[in-house]
Coordinates of C-alpha atoms and ligand atoms in Angstrom, one line a residue:
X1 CA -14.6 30.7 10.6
X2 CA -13.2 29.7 14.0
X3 CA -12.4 26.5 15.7
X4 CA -14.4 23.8 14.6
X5 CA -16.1 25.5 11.4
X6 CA -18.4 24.1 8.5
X7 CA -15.2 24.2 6.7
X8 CA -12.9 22.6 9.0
X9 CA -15.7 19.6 9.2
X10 CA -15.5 19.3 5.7
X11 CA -11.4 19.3 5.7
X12 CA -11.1 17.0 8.2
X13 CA -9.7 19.3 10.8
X14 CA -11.0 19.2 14.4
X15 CA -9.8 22.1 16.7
X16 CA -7.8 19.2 19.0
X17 CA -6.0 18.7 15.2
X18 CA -5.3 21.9 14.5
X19 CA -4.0 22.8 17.8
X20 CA -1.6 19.8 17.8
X21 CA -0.6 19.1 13.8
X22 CA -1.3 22.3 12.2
X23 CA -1.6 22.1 8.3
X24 CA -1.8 18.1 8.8
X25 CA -5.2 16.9 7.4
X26 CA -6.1 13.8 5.9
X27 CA -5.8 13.5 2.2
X28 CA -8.8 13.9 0.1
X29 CA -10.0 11.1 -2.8
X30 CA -9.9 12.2 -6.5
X31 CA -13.4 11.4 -7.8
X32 CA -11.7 10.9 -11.1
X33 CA -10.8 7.0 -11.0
X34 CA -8.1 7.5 -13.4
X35 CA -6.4 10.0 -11.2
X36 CA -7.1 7.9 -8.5
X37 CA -5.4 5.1 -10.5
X38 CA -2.5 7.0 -11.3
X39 CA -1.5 7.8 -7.6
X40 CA -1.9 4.4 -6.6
X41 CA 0.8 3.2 -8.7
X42 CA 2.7 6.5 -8.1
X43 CA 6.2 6.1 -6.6
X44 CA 5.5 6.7 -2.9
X45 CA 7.4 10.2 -1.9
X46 CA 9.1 8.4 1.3
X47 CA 11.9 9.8 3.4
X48 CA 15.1 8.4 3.8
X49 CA 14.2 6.5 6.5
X50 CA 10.6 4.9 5.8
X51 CA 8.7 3.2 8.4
X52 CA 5.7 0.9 8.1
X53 CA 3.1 -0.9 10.0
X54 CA 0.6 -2.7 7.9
X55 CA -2.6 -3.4 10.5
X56 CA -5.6 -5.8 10.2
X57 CA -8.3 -5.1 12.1
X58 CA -10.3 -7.9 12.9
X59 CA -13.5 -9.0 15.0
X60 CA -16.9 -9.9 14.8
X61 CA -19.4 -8.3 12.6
X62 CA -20.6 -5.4 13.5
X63 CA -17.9 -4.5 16.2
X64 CA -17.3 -1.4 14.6
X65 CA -14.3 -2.3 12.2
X66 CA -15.0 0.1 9.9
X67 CA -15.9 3.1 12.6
X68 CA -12.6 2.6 13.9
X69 CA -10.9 2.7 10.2
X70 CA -12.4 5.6 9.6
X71 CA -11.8 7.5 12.7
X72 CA -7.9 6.6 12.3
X73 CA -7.9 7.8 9.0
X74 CA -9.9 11.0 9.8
X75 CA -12.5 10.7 6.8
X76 CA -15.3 8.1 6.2
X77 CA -14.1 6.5 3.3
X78 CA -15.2 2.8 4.6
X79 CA -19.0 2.1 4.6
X80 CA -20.8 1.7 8.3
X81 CA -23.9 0.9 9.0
X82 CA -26.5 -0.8 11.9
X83 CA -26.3 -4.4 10.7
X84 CA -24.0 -6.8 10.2
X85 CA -21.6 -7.9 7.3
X86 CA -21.7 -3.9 6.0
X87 CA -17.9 -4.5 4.5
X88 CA -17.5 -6.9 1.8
X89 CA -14.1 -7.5 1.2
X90 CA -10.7 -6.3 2.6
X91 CA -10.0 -2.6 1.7
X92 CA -7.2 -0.7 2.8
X93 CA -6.9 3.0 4.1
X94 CA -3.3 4.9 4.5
X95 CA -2.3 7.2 7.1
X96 CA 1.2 8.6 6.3
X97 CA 2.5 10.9 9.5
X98 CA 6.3 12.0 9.0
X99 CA 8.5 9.3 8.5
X100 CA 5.8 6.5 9.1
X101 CA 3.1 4.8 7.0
X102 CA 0.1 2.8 8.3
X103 CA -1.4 1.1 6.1
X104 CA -4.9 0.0 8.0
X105 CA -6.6 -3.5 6.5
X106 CA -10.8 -2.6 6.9
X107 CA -12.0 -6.4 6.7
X108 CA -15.4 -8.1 6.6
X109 CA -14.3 -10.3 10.1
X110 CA -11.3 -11.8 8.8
X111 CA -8.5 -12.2 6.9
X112 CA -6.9 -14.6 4.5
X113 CA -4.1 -17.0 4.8
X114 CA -2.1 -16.4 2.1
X115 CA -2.4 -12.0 2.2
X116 CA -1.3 -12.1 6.5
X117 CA 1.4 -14.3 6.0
X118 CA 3.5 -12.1 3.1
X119 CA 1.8 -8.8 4.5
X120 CA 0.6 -8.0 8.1
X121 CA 2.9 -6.8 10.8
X122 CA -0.2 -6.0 13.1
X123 CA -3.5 -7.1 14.5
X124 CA -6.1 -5.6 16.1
X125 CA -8.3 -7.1 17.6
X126 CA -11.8 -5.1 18.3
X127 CA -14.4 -6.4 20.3
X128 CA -18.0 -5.1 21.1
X129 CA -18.2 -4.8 24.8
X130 CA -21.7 -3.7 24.7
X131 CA -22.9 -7.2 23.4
X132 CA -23.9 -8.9 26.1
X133 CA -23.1 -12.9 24.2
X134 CA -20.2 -11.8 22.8
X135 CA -18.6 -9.0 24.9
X136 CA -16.4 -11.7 27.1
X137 CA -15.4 -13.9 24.5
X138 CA -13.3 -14.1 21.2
X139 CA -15.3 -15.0 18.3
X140 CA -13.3 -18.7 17.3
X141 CA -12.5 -17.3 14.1
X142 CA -10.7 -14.8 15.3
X143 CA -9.2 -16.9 18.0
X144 CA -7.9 -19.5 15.0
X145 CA -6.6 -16.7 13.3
X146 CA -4.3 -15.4 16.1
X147 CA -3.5 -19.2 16.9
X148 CA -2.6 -19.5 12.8
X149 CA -0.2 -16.4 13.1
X150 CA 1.6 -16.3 16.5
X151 CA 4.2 -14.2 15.1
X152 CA 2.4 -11.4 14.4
X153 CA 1.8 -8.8 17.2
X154 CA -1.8 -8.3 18.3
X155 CA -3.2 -5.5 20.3
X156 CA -6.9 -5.8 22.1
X157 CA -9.6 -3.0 21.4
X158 CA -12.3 -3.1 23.1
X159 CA -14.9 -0.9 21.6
X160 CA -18.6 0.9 22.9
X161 CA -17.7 1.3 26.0
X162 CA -19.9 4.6 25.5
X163 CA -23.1 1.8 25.6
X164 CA -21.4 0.2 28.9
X165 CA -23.4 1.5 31.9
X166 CA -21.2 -0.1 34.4
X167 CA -17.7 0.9 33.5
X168 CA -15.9 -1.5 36.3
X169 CA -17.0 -4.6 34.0
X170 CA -14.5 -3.8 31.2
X171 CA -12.5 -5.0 34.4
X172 CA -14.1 -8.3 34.3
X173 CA -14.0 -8.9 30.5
X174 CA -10.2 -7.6 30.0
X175 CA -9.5 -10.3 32.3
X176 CA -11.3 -12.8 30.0
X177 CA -10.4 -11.9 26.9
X178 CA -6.8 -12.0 28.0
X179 CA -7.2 -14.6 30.3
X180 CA -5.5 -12.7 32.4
X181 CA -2.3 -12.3 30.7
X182 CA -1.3 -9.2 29.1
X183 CA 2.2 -8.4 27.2
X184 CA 3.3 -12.0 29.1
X185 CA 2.8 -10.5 32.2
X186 CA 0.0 -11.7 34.9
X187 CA -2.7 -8.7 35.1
X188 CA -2.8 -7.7 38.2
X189 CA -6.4 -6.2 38.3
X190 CA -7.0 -4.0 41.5
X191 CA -9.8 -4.7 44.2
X192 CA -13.0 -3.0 42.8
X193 CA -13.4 -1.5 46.0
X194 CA -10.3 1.1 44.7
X195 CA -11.2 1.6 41.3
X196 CA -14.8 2.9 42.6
X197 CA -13.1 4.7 44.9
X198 CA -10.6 6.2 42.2
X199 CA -13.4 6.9 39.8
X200 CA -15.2 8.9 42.0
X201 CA -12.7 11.5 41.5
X202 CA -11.7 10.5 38.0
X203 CA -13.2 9.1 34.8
X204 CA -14.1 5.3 35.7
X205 CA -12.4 4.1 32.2
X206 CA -9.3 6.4 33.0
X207 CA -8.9 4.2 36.5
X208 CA -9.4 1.3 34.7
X209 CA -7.1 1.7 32.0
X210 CA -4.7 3.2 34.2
X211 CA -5.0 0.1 36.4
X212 CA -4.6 -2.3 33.8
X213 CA -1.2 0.4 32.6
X214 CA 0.5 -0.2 35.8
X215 CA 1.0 -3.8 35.4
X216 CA 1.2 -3.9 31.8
X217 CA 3.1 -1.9 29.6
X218 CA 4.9 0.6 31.9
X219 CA 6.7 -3.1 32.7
X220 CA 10.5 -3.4 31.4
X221 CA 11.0 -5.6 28.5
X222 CA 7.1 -6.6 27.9
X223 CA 7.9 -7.4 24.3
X224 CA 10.5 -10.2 25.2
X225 CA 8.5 -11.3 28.0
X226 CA 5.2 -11.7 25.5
X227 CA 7.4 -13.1 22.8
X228 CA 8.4 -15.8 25.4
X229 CA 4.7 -16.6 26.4
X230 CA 3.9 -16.4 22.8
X231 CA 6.2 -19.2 21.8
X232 CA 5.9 -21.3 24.3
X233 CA 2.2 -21.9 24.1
X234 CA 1.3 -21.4 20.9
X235 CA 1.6 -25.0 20.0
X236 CA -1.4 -25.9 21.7
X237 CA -3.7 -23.7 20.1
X238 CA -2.3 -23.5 16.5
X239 CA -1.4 -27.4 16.1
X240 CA -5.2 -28.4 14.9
X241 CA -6.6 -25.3 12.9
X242 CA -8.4 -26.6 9.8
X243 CA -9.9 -24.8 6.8
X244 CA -13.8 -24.3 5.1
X245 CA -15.0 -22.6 2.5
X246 CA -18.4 -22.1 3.7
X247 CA -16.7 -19.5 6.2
X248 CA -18.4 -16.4 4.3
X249 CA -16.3 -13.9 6.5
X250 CA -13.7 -14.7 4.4
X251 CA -12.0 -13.2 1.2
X252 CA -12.9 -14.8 -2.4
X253 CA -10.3 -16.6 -3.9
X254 CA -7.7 -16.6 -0.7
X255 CA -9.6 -18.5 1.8
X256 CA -8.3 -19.9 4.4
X257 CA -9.9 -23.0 4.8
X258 CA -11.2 -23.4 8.7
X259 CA -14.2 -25.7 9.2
X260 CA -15.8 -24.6 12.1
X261 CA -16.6 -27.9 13.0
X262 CA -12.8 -29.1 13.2
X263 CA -11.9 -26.5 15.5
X264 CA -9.8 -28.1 17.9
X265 CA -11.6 -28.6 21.2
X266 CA -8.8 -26.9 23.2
X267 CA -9.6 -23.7 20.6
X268 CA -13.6 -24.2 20.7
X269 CA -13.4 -24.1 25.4
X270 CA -11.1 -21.4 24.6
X271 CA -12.4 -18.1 25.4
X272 CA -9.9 -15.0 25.8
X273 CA -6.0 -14.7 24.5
X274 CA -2.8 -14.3 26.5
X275 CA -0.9 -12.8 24.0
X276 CA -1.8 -9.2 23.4
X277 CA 0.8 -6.7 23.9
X278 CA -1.9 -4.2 24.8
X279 CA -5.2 -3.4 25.8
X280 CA -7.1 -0.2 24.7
X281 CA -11.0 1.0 26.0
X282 CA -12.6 3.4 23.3
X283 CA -15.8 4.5 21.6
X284 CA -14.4 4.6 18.0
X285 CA -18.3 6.3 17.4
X286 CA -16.6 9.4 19.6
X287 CA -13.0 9.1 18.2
X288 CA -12.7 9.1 22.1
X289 CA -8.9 7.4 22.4
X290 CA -8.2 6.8 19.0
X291 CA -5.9 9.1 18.7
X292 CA -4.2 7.5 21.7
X293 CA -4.3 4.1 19.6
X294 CA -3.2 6.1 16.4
X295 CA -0.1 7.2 18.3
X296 CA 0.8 3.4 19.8
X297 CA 0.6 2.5 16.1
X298 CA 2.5 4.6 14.9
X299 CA 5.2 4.0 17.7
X300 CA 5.0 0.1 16.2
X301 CA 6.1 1.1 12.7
X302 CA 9.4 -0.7 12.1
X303 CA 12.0 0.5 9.4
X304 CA 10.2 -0.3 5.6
X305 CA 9.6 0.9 2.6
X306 CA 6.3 3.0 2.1
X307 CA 3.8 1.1 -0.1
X308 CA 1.7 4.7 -1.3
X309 CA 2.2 8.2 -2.2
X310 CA 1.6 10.4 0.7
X311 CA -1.4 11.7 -0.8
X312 CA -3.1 8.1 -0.9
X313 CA -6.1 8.0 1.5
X314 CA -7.5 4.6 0.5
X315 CA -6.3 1.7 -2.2
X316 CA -10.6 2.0 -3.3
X317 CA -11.6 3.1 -6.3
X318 CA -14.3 6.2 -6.2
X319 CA -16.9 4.0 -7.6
X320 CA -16.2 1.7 -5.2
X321 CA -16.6 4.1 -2.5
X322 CA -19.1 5.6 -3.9
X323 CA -21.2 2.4 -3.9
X324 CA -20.2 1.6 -0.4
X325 CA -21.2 4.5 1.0
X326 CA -24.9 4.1 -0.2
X327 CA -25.2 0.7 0.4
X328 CA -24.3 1.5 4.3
X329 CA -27.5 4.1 3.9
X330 CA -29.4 0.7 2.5
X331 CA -28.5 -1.3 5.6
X332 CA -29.2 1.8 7.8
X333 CA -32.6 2.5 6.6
X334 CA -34.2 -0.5 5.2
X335 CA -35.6 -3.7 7.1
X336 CA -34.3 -6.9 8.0
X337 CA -33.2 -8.7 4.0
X338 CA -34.4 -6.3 2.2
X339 CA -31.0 -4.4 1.5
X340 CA -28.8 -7.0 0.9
X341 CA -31.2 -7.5 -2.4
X342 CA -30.6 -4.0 -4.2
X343 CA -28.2 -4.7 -6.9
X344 CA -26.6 -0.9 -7.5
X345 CA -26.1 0.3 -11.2
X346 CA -24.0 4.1 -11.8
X347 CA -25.5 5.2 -15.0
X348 CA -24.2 8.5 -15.3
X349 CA -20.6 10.1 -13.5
X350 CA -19.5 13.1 -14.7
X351 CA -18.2 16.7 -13.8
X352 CA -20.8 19.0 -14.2
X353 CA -20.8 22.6 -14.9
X354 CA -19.4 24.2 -12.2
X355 CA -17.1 21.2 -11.0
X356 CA -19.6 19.2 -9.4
X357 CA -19.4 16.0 -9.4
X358 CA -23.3 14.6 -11.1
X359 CA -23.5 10.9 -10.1
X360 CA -26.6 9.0 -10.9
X361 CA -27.7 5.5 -9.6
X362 CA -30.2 2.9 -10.5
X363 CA -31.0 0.9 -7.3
X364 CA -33.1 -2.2 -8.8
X365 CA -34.9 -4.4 -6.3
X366 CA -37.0 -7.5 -6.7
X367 CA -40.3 -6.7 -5.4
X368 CA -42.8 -4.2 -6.1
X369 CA -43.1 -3.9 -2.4
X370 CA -39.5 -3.1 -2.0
X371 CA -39.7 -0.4 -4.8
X372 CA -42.5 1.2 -2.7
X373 CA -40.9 1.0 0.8
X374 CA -37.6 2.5 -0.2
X375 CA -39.2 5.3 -2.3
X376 CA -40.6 5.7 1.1
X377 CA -44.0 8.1 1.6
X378 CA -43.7 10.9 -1.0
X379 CA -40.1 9.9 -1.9
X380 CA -39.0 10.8 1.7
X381 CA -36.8 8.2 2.4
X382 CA -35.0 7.9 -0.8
X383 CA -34.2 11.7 -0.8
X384 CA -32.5 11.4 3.0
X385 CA -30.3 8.3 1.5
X386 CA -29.6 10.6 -1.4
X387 CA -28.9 13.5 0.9
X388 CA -26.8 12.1 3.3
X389 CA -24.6 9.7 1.1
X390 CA -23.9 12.7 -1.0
X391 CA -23.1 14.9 2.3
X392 CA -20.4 11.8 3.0
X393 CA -19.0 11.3 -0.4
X394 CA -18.4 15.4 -0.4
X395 CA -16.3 15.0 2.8
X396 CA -14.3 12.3 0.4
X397 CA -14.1 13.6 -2.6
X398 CA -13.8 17.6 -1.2
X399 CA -16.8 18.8 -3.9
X400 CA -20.0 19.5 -4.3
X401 CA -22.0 16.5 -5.2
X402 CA -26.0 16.1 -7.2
X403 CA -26.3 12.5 -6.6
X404 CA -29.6 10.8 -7.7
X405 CA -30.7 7.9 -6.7
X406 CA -33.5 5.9 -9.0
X407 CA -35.2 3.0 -7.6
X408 CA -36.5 0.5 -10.5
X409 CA -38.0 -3.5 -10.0
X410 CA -35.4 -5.9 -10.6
X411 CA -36.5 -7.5 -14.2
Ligands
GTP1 N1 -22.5 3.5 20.5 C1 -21.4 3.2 19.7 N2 -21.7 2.6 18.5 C2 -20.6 2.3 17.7 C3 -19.3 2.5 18.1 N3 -18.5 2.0 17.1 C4 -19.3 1.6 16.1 N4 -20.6 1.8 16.4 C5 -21.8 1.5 15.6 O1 -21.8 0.1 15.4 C6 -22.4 -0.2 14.1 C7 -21.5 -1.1 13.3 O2 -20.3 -0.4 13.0 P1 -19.4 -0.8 11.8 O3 -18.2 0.1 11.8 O4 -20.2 -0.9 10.5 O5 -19.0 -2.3 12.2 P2 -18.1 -3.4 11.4 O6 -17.4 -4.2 12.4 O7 -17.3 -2.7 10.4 O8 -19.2 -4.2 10.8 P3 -19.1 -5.3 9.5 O9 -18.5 -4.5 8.3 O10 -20.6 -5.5 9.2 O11 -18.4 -6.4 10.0 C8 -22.7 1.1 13.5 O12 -24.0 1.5 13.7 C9 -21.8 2.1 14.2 O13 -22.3 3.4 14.3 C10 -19.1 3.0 19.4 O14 -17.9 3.2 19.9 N5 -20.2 3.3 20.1
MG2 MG1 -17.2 -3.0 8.3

């Protein structure tokens, strides 16, 4: 009972929620994969006047892609976890507010070709301020995907800044990663002498964002002015992108083919990009701000037809979740290589009983010293993985869940 209760946890619904959107909490998952099926292909319930913003979020592994996914969305339904290349291939999550439908694109770094071109209206771009190599630069993949797709509108996230002791640096690497150019205006970054001073009456990331605000987007007509920039300088950075498969951050069949090693010169110096419309600091970890970005998002949407039902949380299948969800356990808890060799067999999903879902999973590994290690010292550690993923997939799937994990050597 009361603000915040075991039961609002489990529904999704945070006091700040239920103050504000009363009675508006994120769908749940049907466990049943042909229910799940069923409302994937069911005619979405839009209003008269649909909007839609279909969002990739991109960035390098590990940048917390898939935090941010999930906070938007309000339940975990994409797997995260400690080390890198957790999500395998592009998944997509639905939030549905009113009249307006995002449709958020979880992907493993990138995305392909083919599927932004027809598809994405959006991207964001999220970057891991609290790694120290990569926290001032744009990964070149995701600087030849921006180049590849001037057209679309791209937003900068730059996430952890919970990890970032000194706040006034996100000053630094916001003017880096735009190269100084935000929403095709010139940042205009206050002396550092006034942002300490501010933040020693305010929050440090409120003065900075609030800094970086003034000169951005409370500027008249950014959008034409960023369109302007856009065009007129994405010839030099788009003319020489090329294409490799052995990119392995991109999706199966629809690769785009970029060699890394024909990346234009221009692209490979190239550090930051002047073309986002707009910059955002956040710790997705804390859902600090995100529902700040939620809200800019959903402001984006343009007129369009809903893709889902209402009801649609995720295009995943439960298995698929399901599987996710304990793999990111895997790559929480087990060392170095080791994880990425469990192959993951479901034997047994069924309702039990009283309604509960009874799920039970084979993990086979290859080494007898892998069985041993994630059994763990009297089964400890494979009863926490057990535990836990079973607490997450019951905030999905809203029931109770027996899932039992097995581990067996690899034949
Ligand atoms: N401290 C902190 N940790 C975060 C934050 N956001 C994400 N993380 C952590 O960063 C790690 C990676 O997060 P993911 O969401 O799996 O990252 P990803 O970009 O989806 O990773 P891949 O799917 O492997 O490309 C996890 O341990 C998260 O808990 C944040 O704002 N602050
Ligand atoms: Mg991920």
């Amino acid at each position: 009972y009361g603000n915040n209760s075991a039961l609002d946890t489990i529904l999704g619904i945070s006091r700040e929620k239920t103050e504000c959107a009363l009675g508006q909490h994120p769908p749940s998952v049907s466990y049943c994969k042909a229910e799940q099926d069923n409302l994937l292909v069911h005619q979405p319930d839009e209003p008269e006047n649909p909007k839609v913003l279909r969002v990739a979020i991109i960035g390098a592994p590990n940048a917390g892609k898939s935090t941010l996914s999930n906070k938007l969305l309000g339940r975990k339904v994409f797997p995260v976890s400690k080390k890198v290349h957790t999500t395998r291939c592009n998944a997509r999550g639905v939030i549905t507010e009113e009249d307006t439908q995002l449709i958020i694109l979880d992907t493993p770094g990138l995305i392909s070709h083919t599927k932004a071109k027809r598809y994405l209206s959006q991207f964001l771009v999220l970057v891991d301020v609290s790694e120290r190599w990569t926290q001032n630069r744009l990964s070149p993949q995701v600087l030849q995907c921006l180049s590849q797709f001037p057209q679309i509108p791209s937003i900068l996230v730059m996430n952890k800044v919970d990890l970032l002791k000194r706040k006034a640096l996100l000053l630094d690497l916001v003017t880096e990663l735009t190269e100084g150019v935000v929403n095709g205006k010139k940042l205009k970054v206050k002396s550092m002498s006034k942002i300490h001073s501010d933040s020693t009456r305010n929050n440090p990331l409120q003065s900075i964002q609030t800094c970086l605000s003034e000169n951005t987007s409370k500027q008249s007509g950014y959008l034409q002015d960023a369109s302007e920039v856009q065009r007129g300088s994405s010839s030099d950075t788009s003319c020489n992108m090329r294409a490799s498969n052995s990119n392995h951050m991109l999706e199966g069949t629809e690769k785009v083919q970029i060699a890394n090693h024909q990346v234009s010169r221009d692209l490979k110096n190239k550090k930051g990009w002047p073309h986002f419309q707009e910059i955002f600091m956040l710790a997705a970890i804390n859902g600090e701000a995100v529902e700040t970005l939620k809200k800019y998002l959903l402001m984006q949407a343009k007129p369009g037809r809903w893709e889902y039902h209402s009801r649609v949380l995720t295009s995943q299948s439960p298995q698929e979740i399901c599987d996710d969800i304990i793999r990111g356990k895997l790559l929480d808890y087990l060392p170095q290589e080791v994880p990425y060799t469990v192959l993951q067999k479901t034997e047994m999903w069924e309702e039990g009983p009283s309604g509960e879902l009874i799920i039970l999973q084979n993990l086979l590994v290859p080494k007898e010293t892998h069985v041993k290690m994630l059994i763990g010292v009297g089964g400890q550690l494979i009863s926490k993985i057990a535990q836990e993923a079973g607490e997450d997939l019951m905030n999905i799937f809203l029931c109770d869940i027996r899932l039992k994990l097995c581990v067996k050597l690899k034949k």
